[in-house]
Short mmCIF file of N, CA, C and O in Angstrom, two decimals:
data_model
loop_
_atom_site.label_atom_id
_atom_site.label_comp_id
_atom_site.label_asym_id
_atom_site.label_seq_id
_atom_site.Cartn_x
_atom_site.Cartn_y
_atom_site.Cartn_z
N MET Y 231 88.19 128.28 90.93
CA MET Y 231 88.70 129.05 92.05
C MET Y 231 90.16 128.67 92.26
O MET Y 231 90.53 127.52 92.22
N THR Y 232 90.99 129.66 92.49
CA THR Y 232 92.39 129.42 92.82
C THR Y 232 92.66 130.09 94.16
O THR Y 232 92.89 131.28 94.24
N ALA Y 233 92.58 129.30 95.20
CA ALA Y 233 92.79 129.82 96.56
C ALA Y 233 93.81 128.94 97.25
O ALA Y 233 93.74 127.72 97.16
N THR Y 234 94.76 129.55 97.91
CA THR Y 234 95.77 128.76 98.61
C THR Y 234 96.01 129.34 99.99
O THR Y 234 95.57 130.43 100.32
N TRP Y 235 96.75 128.59 100.77
CA TRP Y 235 97.16 129.03 102.10
C TRP Y 235 98.42 129.87 101.96
O TRP Y 235 99.14 129.80 100.98
N ASP Y 236 98.71 130.62 103.00
CA ASP Y 236 100.00 131.32 103.11
C ASP Y 236 101.05 130.24 103.37
O ASP Y 236 101.00 129.55 104.39
N PRO Y 237 102.00 130.06 102.47
CA PRO Y 237 102.98 128.97 102.65
C PRO Y 237 103.89 129.14 103.85
O PRO Y 237 104.53 128.19 104.28
N THR Y 238 103.92 130.33 104.44
CA THR Y 238 104.76 130.55 105.62
C THR Y 238 103.97 130.36 106.92
O THR Y 238 104.57 130.43 108.00
N ALA Y 239 102.67 130.13 106.82
CA ALA Y 239 101.84 129.98 108.02
C ALA Y 239 102.14 128.66 108.72
O ALA Y 239 102.47 127.65 108.10
N SER Y 240 102.01 128.67 110.02
CA SER Y 240 102.22 127.47 110.82
C SER Y 240 101.22 126.39 110.42
O SER Y 240 100.03 126.66 110.24
N GLY Y 241 101.71 125.17 110.30
CA GLY Y 241 100.84 124.04 109.99
C GLY Y 241 100.58 123.83 108.52
O GLY Y 241 99.86 122.90 108.15
N VAL Y 242 101.13 124.66 107.66
CA VAL Y 242 100.91 124.51 106.22
C VAL Y 242 102.05 123.70 105.62
O VAL Y 242 103.21 124.07 105.74
N LEU Y 243 101.69 122.57 105.00
CA LEU Y 243 102.66 121.70 104.35
C LEU Y 243 102.67 121.99 102.86
O LEU Y 243 101.62 122.00 102.22
N ARG Y 244 103.86 122.23 102.33
CA ARG Y 244 104.02 122.38 100.88
C ARG Y 244 104.51 121.04 100.34
O ARG Y 244 105.58 120.57 100.72
N LEU Y 245 103.72 120.45 99.46
CA LEU Y 245 104.11 119.21 98.80
C LEU Y 245 105.05 119.53 97.64
O LEU Y 245 105.11 120.68 97.18
N PRO Y 246 105.77 118.54 97.13
CA PRO Y 246 106.70 118.80 96.03
C PRO Y 246 106.06 119.46 94.81
O PRO Y 246 106.69 120.26 94.13
N SER Y 247 104.79 119.17 94.54
CA SER Y 247 104.09 119.78 93.40
C SER Y 247 103.76 121.24 93.62
O SER Y 247 103.35 121.92 92.69
N GLY Y 248 103.91 121.72 94.86
CA GLY Y 248 103.53 123.08 95.20
C GLY Y 248 102.18 123.16 95.89
O GLY Y 248 101.82 124.22 96.41
N ARG Y 249 101.44 122.08 95.91
CA ARG Y 249 100.15 122.09 96.63
C ARG Y 249 100.42 122.42 98.09
O ARG Y 249 101.39 121.94 98.68
N LEU Y 250 99.52 123.22 98.68
CA LEU Y 250 99.61 123.60 100.09
C LEU Y 250 98.42 123.00 100.82
O LEU Y 250 97.27 123.17 100.40
N ILE Y 251 98.69 122.31 101.93
CA ILE Y 251 97.63 121.70 102.72
C ILE Y 251 97.88 122.07 104.17
O ILE Y 251 98.99 121.92 104.68
N ARG Y 252 96.83 122.57 104.83
CA ARG Y 252 96.99 122.93 106.25
C ARG Y 252 96.60 121.75 107.11
O ARG Y 252 95.53 121.17 106.97
N GLY Y 253 97.50 121.38 108.01
CA GLY Y 253 97.21 120.37 109.01
C GLY Y 253 96.99 121.09 110.33
O GLY Y 253 97.61 122.12 110.60
N ARG Y 254 96.10 120.54 111.15
CA ARG Y 254 95.89 121.15 112.47
C ARG Y 254 95.20 120.19 113.40
O ARG Y 254 94.64 119.17 113.00
N GLY Y 255 95.23 120.54 114.67
CA GLY Y 255 94.52 119.80 115.71
C GLY Y 255 93.22 120.52 116.03
O GLY Y 255 93.22 121.72 116.27
N LEU Y 256 92.14 119.78 116.04
CA LEU Y 256 90.83 120.38 116.31
C LEU Y 256 90.66 120.77 117.77
O LEU Y 256 89.75 121.53 118.10
N ARG Y 257 91.53 120.30 118.64
CA ARG Y 257 91.46 120.72 120.05
C ARG Y 257 92.03 122.13 120.23
O ARG Y 257 91.92 122.71 121.31
N HIS Y 258 92.64 122.67 119.19
CA HIS Y 258 93.21 124.02 119.24
C HIS Y 258 92.26 124.98 118.53
O HIS Y 258 91.49 124.56 117.65
N PRO Y 259 92.32 126.25 118.84
CA PRO Y 259 91.44 127.23 118.17
C PRO Y 259 91.70 127.27 116.67
O PRO Y 259 92.82 127.02 116.21
N LEU Y 260 90.69 127.63 115.94
CA LEU Y 260 90.82 127.82 114.49
C LEU Y 260 91.84 128.92 114.25
O LEU Y 260 91.77 129.99 114.83
N PRO Y 261 92.85 128.65 113.40
CA PRO Y 261 93.86 129.69 113.14
C PRO Y 261 93.23 130.94 112.50
O PRO Y 261 92.22 130.84 111.81
N GLU Y 262 93.87 132.07 112.73
CA GLU Y 262 93.42 133.30 112.09
C GLU Y 262 93.65 133.21 110.60
O GLU Y 262 94.49 132.43 110.14
N GLY Y 263 92.91 134.01 109.86
CA GLY Y 263 93.09 134.02 108.41
C GLY Y 263 91.94 133.32 107.71
O GLY Y 263 90.88 133.08 108.30
N PRO Y 264 92.14 132.97 106.45
CA PRO Y 264 91.06 132.38 105.67
C PRO Y 264 90.66 131.00 106.20
O PRO Y 264 91.47 130.30 106.81
N THR Y 265 89.43 130.65 105.96
CA THR Y 265 88.93 129.34 106.34
C THR Y 265 89.14 128.38 105.16
O THR Y 265 89.37 128.81 104.03
N PRO Y 266 89.07 127.09 105.42
CA PRO Y 266 89.24 126.13 104.32
C PRO Y 266 88.09 126.21 103.33
O PRO Y 266 86.98 126.63 103.66
N ASP Y 267 88.37 125.79 102.10
CA ASP Y 267 87.31 125.55 101.13
C ASP Y 267 86.79 124.14 101.32
O ASP Y 267 85.62 123.85 101.09
N PHE Y 268 87.69 123.25 101.76
CA PHE Y 268 87.37 121.84 101.95
C PHE Y 268 88.21 121.33 103.11
O PHE Y 268 89.39 121.68 103.23
N ALA Y 269 87.62 120.49 103.94
CA ALA Y 269 88.36 119.93 105.07
C ALA Y 269 88.11 118.43 105.16
O ALA Y 269 87.02 117.95 104.85
N LEU Y 270 89.13 117.73 105.60
CA LEU Y 270 89.05 116.29 105.83
C LEU Y 270 89.33 116.08 107.31
O LEU Y 270 90.43 116.39 107.79
N TYR Y 271 88.32 115.59 108.04
CA TYR Y 271 88.43 115.40 109.47
C TYR Y 271 88.57 113.93 109.81
O TYR Y 271 87.76 113.11 109.38
N LEU Y 272 89.59 113.60 110.58
CA LEU Y 272 89.99 112.23 110.89
C LEU Y 272 89.74 111.99 112.37
O LEU Y 272 90.61 112.26 113.20
N LEU Y 273 88.56 111.51 112.70
CA LEU Y 273 88.15 111.37 114.09
C LEU Y 273 87.36 110.08 114.31
O LEU Y 273 86.75 109.55 113.37
N ALA Y 274 87.33 109.62 115.56
CA ALA Y 274 86.53 108.44 115.90
C ALA Y 274 85.04 108.74 115.82
O ALA Y 274 84.24 107.87 115.46
N LYS Y 275 84.66 109.96 116.18
CA LYS Y 275 83.24 110.37 116.17
C LYS Y 275 83.05 111.48 115.15
O LYS Y 275 83.96 112.26 114.88
N GLU Y 276 81.85 111.57 114.63
CA GLU Y 276 81.55 112.59 113.64
C GLU Y 276 81.80 113.98 114.23
O GLU Y 276 81.37 114.28 115.34
N PRO Y 277 82.49 114.84 113.48
CA PRO Y 277 82.81 116.18 114.00
C PRO Y 277 81.59 117.10 113.93
O PRO Y 277 80.64 116.83 113.19
N PRO Y 278 81.64 118.19 114.68
CA PRO Y 278 80.56 119.17 114.58
C PRO Y 278 80.52 119.79 113.17
O PRO Y 278 81.53 119.80 112.46
N ALA Y 279 79.39 120.30 112.80
CA ALA Y 279 79.23 120.93 111.49
C ALA Y 279 80.11 122.19 111.41
O ALA Y 279 80.35 122.86 112.41
N VAL Y 280 80.59 122.47 110.21
CA VAL Y 280 81.38 123.67 109.95
C VAL Y 280 80.78 124.42 108.78
O VAL Y 280 79.94 123.88 108.05
N ALA Y 281 81.22 125.64 108.57
CA ALA Y 281 80.66 126.50 107.54
C ALA Y 281 81.21 126.21 106.15
O ALA Y 281 80.77 126.77 105.17
N TRP Y 282 82.21 125.33 106.04
CA TRP Y 282 82.80 124.97 104.76
C TRP Y 282 82.52 123.51 104.47
O TRP Y 282 82.11 122.75 105.33
N GLU Y 283 82.77 123.10 103.24
CA GLU Y 283 82.57 121.71 102.87
C GLU Y 283 83.57 120.83 103.61
O GLU Y 283 84.75 121.15 103.70
N ALA Y 284 83.08 119.73 104.17
CA ALA Y 284 83.95 118.85 104.94
C ALA Y 284 83.56 117.40 104.73
O ALA Y 284 82.41 117.09 104.41
N ARG Y 285 84.53 116.56 104.91
CA ARG Y 285 84.32 115.12 104.82
C ARG Y 285 84.92 114.50 106.07
O ARG Y 285 85.98 114.90 106.53
N TRP Y 286 84.23 113.50 106.61
CA TRP Y 286 84.68 112.83 107.83
C TRP Y 286 85.13 111.41 107.51
O TRP Y 286 84.44 110.68 106.81
N VAL Y 287 86.28 111.04 108.04
CA VAL Y 287 86.79 109.69 107.96
C VAL Y 287 86.85 109.16 109.39
O VAL Y 287 87.47 109.78 110.25
N ARG Y 288 86.20 108.02 109.62
CA ARG Y 288 86.23 107.41 110.96
C ARG Y 288 87.64 106.83 111.19
O ARG Y 288 88.07 105.92 110.50
N TRP Y 289 88.34 107.44 112.16
CA TRP Y 289 89.74 107.07 112.39
C TRP Y 289 90.03 107.28 113.88
O TRP Y 289 90.31 108.39 114.32
N PRO Y 290 90.00 106.21 114.68
CA PRO Y 290 90.26 106.34 116.12
C PRO Y 290 91.69 106.80 116.40
O PRO Y 290 92.61 106.48 115.64
N ASP Y 291 91.86 107.54 117.47
CA ASP Y 291 93.16 108.06 117.88
C ASP Y 291 94.16 106.92 118.07
O ASP Y 291 93.83 105.88 118.64
N PHE Y 292 95.37 107.10 117.58
CA PHE Y 292 96.48 106.15 117.67
C PHE Y 292 96.26 104.87 116.87
O PHE Y 292 97.00 103.92 117.01
N ARG Y 293 95.24 104.84 116.05
CA ARG Y 293 94.91 103.64 115.27
C ARG Y 293 95.02 103.92 113.78
O ARG Y 293 95.56 104.93 113.37
N LEU Y 294 94.41 103.03 113.00
CA LEU Y 294 94.31 103.22 111.56
C LEU Y 294 92.84 103.46 111.20
O LEU Y 294 91.95 103.15 112.00
N PRO Y 295 92.57 103.98 110.03
CA PRO Y 295 91.19 104.26 109.65
C PRO Y 295 90.35 102.99 109.61
O PRO Y 295 90.84 101.91 109.28
N SER Y 296 89.08 103.13 109.94
CA SER Y 296 88.16 101.99 109.96
C SER Y 296 87.93 101.42 108.58
O SER Y 296 87.80 100.21 108.42
N ASP Y 297 87.86 102.26 107.56
CA ASP Y 297 87.61 101.82 106.18
C ASP Y 297 88.75 102.37 105.32
O ASP Y 297 88.76 103.53 104.94
N ARG Y 298 89.70 101.52 105.00
CA ARG Y 298 90.90 101.97 104.29
C ARG Y 298 90.61 102.36 102.85
O ARG Y 298 91.25 103.26 102.32
N VAL Y 299 89.64 101.72 102.21
CA VAL Y 299 89.30 102.07 100.83
C VAL Y 299 88.67 103.46 100.79
O VAL Y 299 89.04 104.32 99.98
N ALA Y 300 87.73 103.73 101.70
CA ALA Y 300 87.09 105.06 101.77
C ALA Y 300 88.12 106.12 102.16
O ALA Y 300 88.08 107.24 101.65
N THR Y 301 89.05 105.77 103.03
CA THR Y 301 90.09 106.71 103.43
C THR Y 301 90.98 107.07 102.25
O THR Y 301 91.29 108.24 102.05
N ALA Y 302 91.38 106.08 101.47
CA ALA Y 302 92.22 106.35 100.29
C ALA Y 302 91.49 107.27 99.33
O ALA Y 302 92.09 108.21 98.78
N ALA Y 303 90.19 107.07 99.13
CA ALA Y 303 89.40 107.93 98.25
C ALA Y 303 89.33 109.35 98.80
O ALA Y 303 89.45 110.33 98.05
N ALA Y 304 89.14 109.48 100.11
CA ALA Y 304 89.06 110.80 100.73
C ALA Y 304 90.40 111.53 100.64
O ALA Y 304 90.44 112.74 100.37
N LEU Y 305 91.50 110.81 100.84
CA LEU Y 305 92.82 111.44 100.75
C LEU Y 305 93.11 111.88 99.32
O LEU Y 305 93.64 112.97 99.10
N ARG Y 306 92.73 111.06 98.36
CA ARG Y 306 92.93 111.43 96.95
C ARG Y 306 92.10 112.67 96.61
O ARG Y 306 92.58 113.59 95.94
N GLU Y 307 90.84 112.71 97.08
CA GLU Y 307 90.00 113.88 96.82
C GLU Y 307 90.62 115.14 97.41
O GLU Y 307 90.70 116.17 96.75
N ALA Y 308 91.08 115.05 98.66
CA ALA Y 308 91.70 116.22 99.30
C ALA Y 308 92.96 116.65 98.55
O ALA Y 308 93.16 117.85 98.32
N TRP Y 309 93.79 115.69 98.14
CA TRP Y 309 95.00 116.00 97.40
C TRP Y 309 94.67 116.68 96.07
O TRP Y 309 95.28 117.68 95.72
N GLU Y 310 93.68 116.14 95.35
CA GLU Y 310 93.29 116.73 94.07
C GLU Y 310 92.76 118.16 94.25
O GLU Y 310 93.12 119.06 93.50
N ARG Y 311 91.92 118.35 95.27
CA ARG Y 311 91.34 119.66 95.50
C ARG Y 311 92.37 120.69 95.94
O ARG Y 311 92.22 121.88 95.68
N ALA Y 312 93.45 120.23 96.58
CA ALA Y 312 94.48 121.15 97.05
C ALA Y 312 95.21 121.83 95.90
O ALA Y 312 95.90 122.82 96.13
N ALA Y 313 95.03 121.35 94.69
CA ALA Y 313 95.65 122.01 93.54
C ALA Y 313 95.07 123.41 93.33
O ALA Y 313 95.76 124.29 92.83
N GLU Y 314 93.80 123.62 93.73
CA GLU Y 314 93.17 124.91 93.48
C GLU Y 314 92.34 125.44 94.65
O GLU Y 314 91.78 126.51 94.56
N GLU Y 315 92.27 124.70 95.74
CA GLU Y 315 91.46 125.13 96.89
C GLU Y 315 92.28 125.08 98.17
O GLU Y 315 93.29 124.39 98.23
N ARG Y 316 91.79 125.78 99.19
CA ARG Y 316 92.39 125.69 100.52
C ARG Y 316 91.84 124.42 101.18
O ARG Y 316 90.65 124.33 101.49
N VAL Y 317 92.72 123.46 101.38
CA VAL Y 317 92.35 122.17 101.98
C VAL Y 317 92.99 122.06 103.35
O VAL Y 317 94.18 122.35 103.51
N GLU Y 318 92.19 121.63 104.30
CA GLU Y 318 92.66 121.41 105.66
C GLU Y 318 92.46 119.93 106.00
O GLU Y 318 91.44 119.35 105.66
N VAL Y 319 93.45 119.35 106.68
CA VAL Y 319 93.35 117.99 107.20
C VAL Y 319 93.56 118.11 108.71
O VAL Y 319 94.51 118.76 109.15
N ALA Y 320 92.65 117.51 109.47
CA ALA Y 320 92.74 117.69 110.92
C ALA Y 320 92.24 116.48 111.68
O ALA Y 320 91.34 115.77 111.25
N CYS Y 321 92.85 116.27 112.85
CA CYS Y 321 92.40 115.27 113.82
C CYS Y 321 92.37 115.99 115.18
O CYS Y 321 92.41 117.22 115.22
N GLY Y 322 92.32 115.27 116.25
CA GLY Y 322 92.25 115.90 117.56
C GLY Y 322 93.47 116.76 117.88
O GLY Y 322 93.36 117.93 118.20
N GLY Y 323 94.66 116.16 117.79
CA GLY Y 323 95.89 116.88 118.15
C GLY Y 323 96.69 117.42 116.99
O GLY Y 323 97.60 118.22 117.17
N GLY Y 324 96.42 116.93 115.78
CA GLY Y 324 97.12 117.42 114.60
C GLY Y 324 98.46 116.76 114.34
O GLY Y 324 99.24 117.26 113.54
N GLN Y 325 98.75 115.63 114.99
CA GLN Y 325 100.05 114.98 114.84
C GLN Y 325 99.96 113.59 114.20
O GLN Y 325 100.48 113.38 113.11
N GLY Y 326 99.33 112.65 114.88
CA GLY Y 326 99.32 111.26 114.43
C GLY Y 326 98.49 111.01 113.19
O GLY Y 326 99.03 110.67 112.13
N ARG Y 327 97.18 111.14 113.31
CA ARG Y 327 96.31 110.87 112.17
C ARG Y 327 96.52 111.92 111.08
O ARG Y 327 96.60 111.58 109.89
N THR Y 328 96.64 113.18 111.47
CA THR Y 328 96.87 114.25 110.47
C THR Y 328 98.21 114.02 109.78
O THR Y 328 98.30 114.10 108.56
N GLY Y 329 99.25 113.73 110.54
CA GLY Y 329 100.56 113.48 109.95
C GLY Y 329 100.53 112.28 109.02
O GLY Y 329 101.15 112.29 107.94
N THR Y 330 99.82 111.23 109.41
CA THR Y 330 99.70 110.04 108.57
C THR Y 330 99.00 110.37 107.27
O THR Y 330 99.44 109.99 106.19
N ALA Y 331 97.91 111.12 107.36
CA ALA Y 331 97.17 111.52 106.15
C ALA Y 331 98.04 112.41 105.27
O ALA Y 331 98.06 112.23 104.03
N LEU Y 332 98.75 113.36 105.85
CA LEU Y 332 99.63 114.23 105.06
C LEU Y 332 100.74 113.42 104.39
O LEU Y 332 101.10 113.67 103.25
N ALA Y 333 101.27 112.43 105.09
CA ALA Y 333 102.31 111.58 104.49
C ALA Y 333 101.73 110.77 103.32
O ALA Y 333 102.40 110.62 102.29
N CYS Y 334 100.53 110.29 103.46
CA CYS Y 334 99.88 109.57 102.35
C CYS Y 334 99.66 110.51 101.17
O CYS Y 334 99.84 110.14 100.01
N MET Y 335 99.30 111.74 101.45
CA MET Y 335 99.12 112.73 100.37
C MET Y 335 100.46 113.06 99.73
O MET Y 335 100.53 113.33 98.52
N ALA Y 336 101.54 113.03 100.50
CA ALA Y 336 102.86 113.23 99.93
C ALA Y 336 103.19 112.08 98.96
O ALA Y 336 103.80 112.30 97.91
N VAL Y 337 102.77 110.87 99.30
CA VAL Y 337 102.96 109.72 98.40
C VAL Y 337 102.19 109.98 97.11
O VAL Y 337 102.72 109.76 96.01
N LEU Y 338 100.95 110.45 97.21
CA LEU Y 338 100.17 110.77 96.01
C LEU Y 338 100.89 111.83 95.18
O LEU Y 338 100.75 111.86 93.95
N ASP Y 339 101.64 112.68 95.83
CA ASP Y 339 102.34 113.78 95.17
C ASP Y 339 103.70 113.36 94.61
O ASP Y 339 104.42 114.19 94.08
N GLY Y 340 104.07 112.10 94.79
CA GLY Y 340 105.31 111.60 94.22
C GLY Y 340 106.43 111.28 95.18
O GLY Y 340 107.48 110.81 94.77
N VAL Y 341 106.24 111.54 96.47
CA VAL Y 341 107.26 111.18 97.45
C VAL Y 341 107.20 109.66 97.66
O VAL Y 341 106.12 109.12 97.89
N PRO Y 342 108.32 108.95 97.57
CA PRO Y 342 108.30 107.50 97.79
C PRO Y 342 107.74 107.17 99.18
O PRO Y 342 108.01 107.88 100.16
N GLY Y 343 106.97 106.07 99.25
CA GLY Y 343 106.33 105.68 100.51
C GLY Y 343 107.30 105.55 101.67
O GLY Y 343 106.98 105.91 102.81
N GLY Y 344 108.51 105.08 101.41
CA GLY Y 344 109.49 104.92 102.46
C GLY Y 344 110.10 106.22 102.94
O GLY Y 344 110.79 106.24 103.95
N GLU Y 345 109.86 107.31 102.21
CA GLU Y 345 110.41 108.62 102.58
C GLU Y 345 109.34 109.62 103.03
O GLU Y 345 109.67 110.72 103.49
N ALA Y 346 108.08 109.27 102.89
CA ALA Y 346 106.99 110.22 103.12
C ALA Y 346 106.89 110.67 104.57
O ALA Y 346 106.62 111.84 104.85
N VAL Y 347 107.11 109.77 105.52
CA VAL Y 347 107.02 110.15 106.93
C VAL Y 347 108.12 111.17 107.24
O VAL Y 347 107.86 112.20 107.87
N ALA Y 348 109.33 110.90 106.79
CA ALA Y 348 110.43 111.85 107.03
C ALA Y 348 110.13 113.19 106.38
O ALA Y 348 110.43 114.25 106.96
N TYR Y 349 109.55 113.18 105.20
CA TYR Y 349 109.21 114.42 104.51
C TYR Y 349 108.22 115.25 105.35
O TYR Y 349 108.42 116.45 105.55
N VAL Y 350 107.20 114.59 105.86
CA VAL Y 350 106.19 115.31 106.64
C VAL Y 350 106.77 115.77 107.97
O VAL Y 350 106.46 116.88 108.43
N ARG Y 351 107.60 114.97 108.58
CA ARG Y 351 108.23 115.38 109.84
C ARG Y 351 109.16 116.59 109.63
O ARG Y 351 109.26 117.45 110.49
N GLU Y 352 109.79 116.66 108.49
CA GLU Y 352 110.68 117.79 108.21
C GLU Y 352 109.91 119.05 107.85
O GLU Y 352 110.26 120.15 108.26
N HIS Y 353 108.84 118.90 107.09
CA HIS Y 353 108.15 120.07 106.54
C HIS Y 353 106.83 120.43 107.24
O HIS Y 353 106.28 121.49 106.96
N TYR Y 354 106.35 119.58 108.14
CA TYR Y 354 105.08 119.88 108.84
C TYR Y 354 105.29 119.87 110.36
O TYR Y 354 105.15 120.90 111.00
N ALA Y 355 105.57 118.72 110.92
CA ALA Y 355 105.73 118.61 112.39
C ALA Y 355 106.65 117.44 112.69
O ALA Y 355 106.44 116.34 112.17
N ARG Y 356 107.63 117.66 113.52
CA ARG Y 356 108.63 116.62 113.80
C ARG Y 356 108.04 115.39 114.49
O ARG Y 356 108.63 114.32 114.44
N ARG Y 357 106.88 115.53 115.13
CA ARG Y 357 106.25 114.39 115.81
C ARG Y 357 105.11 113.77 114.99
O ARG Y 357 104.36 112.94 115.50
N ALA Y 358 104.99 114.17 113.75
CA ALA Y 358 103.92 113.64 112.90
C ALA Y 358 104.09 112.14 112.69
O ALA Y 358 105.21 111.65 112.61
N VAL Y 359 102.97 111.45 112.59
CA VAL Y 359 102.90 110.00 112.41
C VAL Y 359 103.45 109.34 113.68
O VAL Y 359 104.65 109.19 113.86
N GLU Y 360 102.54 108.97 114.58
CA GLU Y 360 102.95 108.61 115.93
C GLU Y 360 103.22 107.14 116.20
O GLU Y 360 103.93 106.83 117.15
N THR Y 361 102.66 106.24 115.43
CA THR Y 361 102.77 104.83 115.79
C THR Y 361 103.43 104.02 114.67
O THR Y 361 103.41 104.43 113.50
N PRO Y 362 103.98 102.85 115.02
CA PRO Y 362 104.58 102.00 113.98
C PRO Y 362 103.57 101.59 112.91
O PRO Y 362 103.91 101.52 111.73
N TRP Y 363 102.33 101.33 113.29
CA TRP Y 363 101.33 100.91 112.31
C TRP Y 363 100.93 102.07 111.41
O TRP Y 363 100.60 101.86 110.26
N GLN Y 364 100.99 103.31 111.91
CA GLN Y 364 100.74 104.46 111.03
C GLN Y 364 101.88 104.60 110.03
O GLN Y 364 101.64 104.87 108.85
N ARG Y 365 103.12 104.41 110.47
CA ARG Y 365 104.26 104.45 109.54
C ARG Y 365 104.14 103.36 108.48
O ARG Y 365 104.38 103.61 107.30
N ARG Y 366 103.74 102.18 108.89
CA ARG Y 366 103.57 101.07 107.94
C ARG Y 366 102.43 101.38 106.96
O ARG Y 366 102.54 101.09 105.77
N PHE Y 367 101.36 101.98 107.45
CA PHE Y 367 100.24 102.37 106.58
C PHE Y 367 100.72 103.29 105.48
O PHE Y 367 100.38 103.13 104.31
N VAL Y 368 101.55 104.27 105.84
CA VAL Y 368 102.09 105.20 104.84
C VAL Y 368 102.99 104.48 103.85
O VAL Y 368 102.89 104.68 102.64
N SER Y 369 103.88 103.62 104.35
CA SER Y 369 104.84 102.95 103.46
C SER Y 369 104.14 102.04 102.46
O SER Y 369 104.67 101.79 101.37
N ARG Y 370 102.94 101.58 102.78
CA ARG Y 370 102.18 100.69 101.90
C ARG Y 370 101.10 101.43 101.09
O ARG Y 370 100.39 100.81 100.30
N PHE Y 371 100.99 102.73 101.32
CA PHE Y 371 99.93 103.50 100.66
C PHE Y 371 100.27 103.72 99.19
O PHE Y 371 101.40 104.01 98.85
N ALA Y 372 99.27 103.54 98.34
CA ALA Y 372 99.50 103.77 96.90
C ALA Y 372 98.26 104.41 96.28
O ALA Y 372 97.18 104.26 96.73
#
């Protein structure tokens, strides 16, 4: 399957490889248009069921993920799938945890760890990655 997001749609991040990943806040309504093929949800509590394939990473608001090894595997899976599928990454507000995950995926895509937060802030949301420890998590992500 070769399905992608509209690169001009709000919340869609284009990585240097051309992969498109939609970031969003789950407290906001589902955007109009196609639904994800795969979603990665970054929340303290398990999210409600959705009609598409989804994976949950336990990640409290303003914190870091509870299991960093499992998180790295989930981020790599989402990044790999984004080559041919519509992938969505979401947390409650769509800024901190989502921005951190998108920055880590930018690192997987070749953006240096020290530049990934700036890349996501420029191309996704200027307030992405909210805390110093989230920025440090990205800079150390490999």
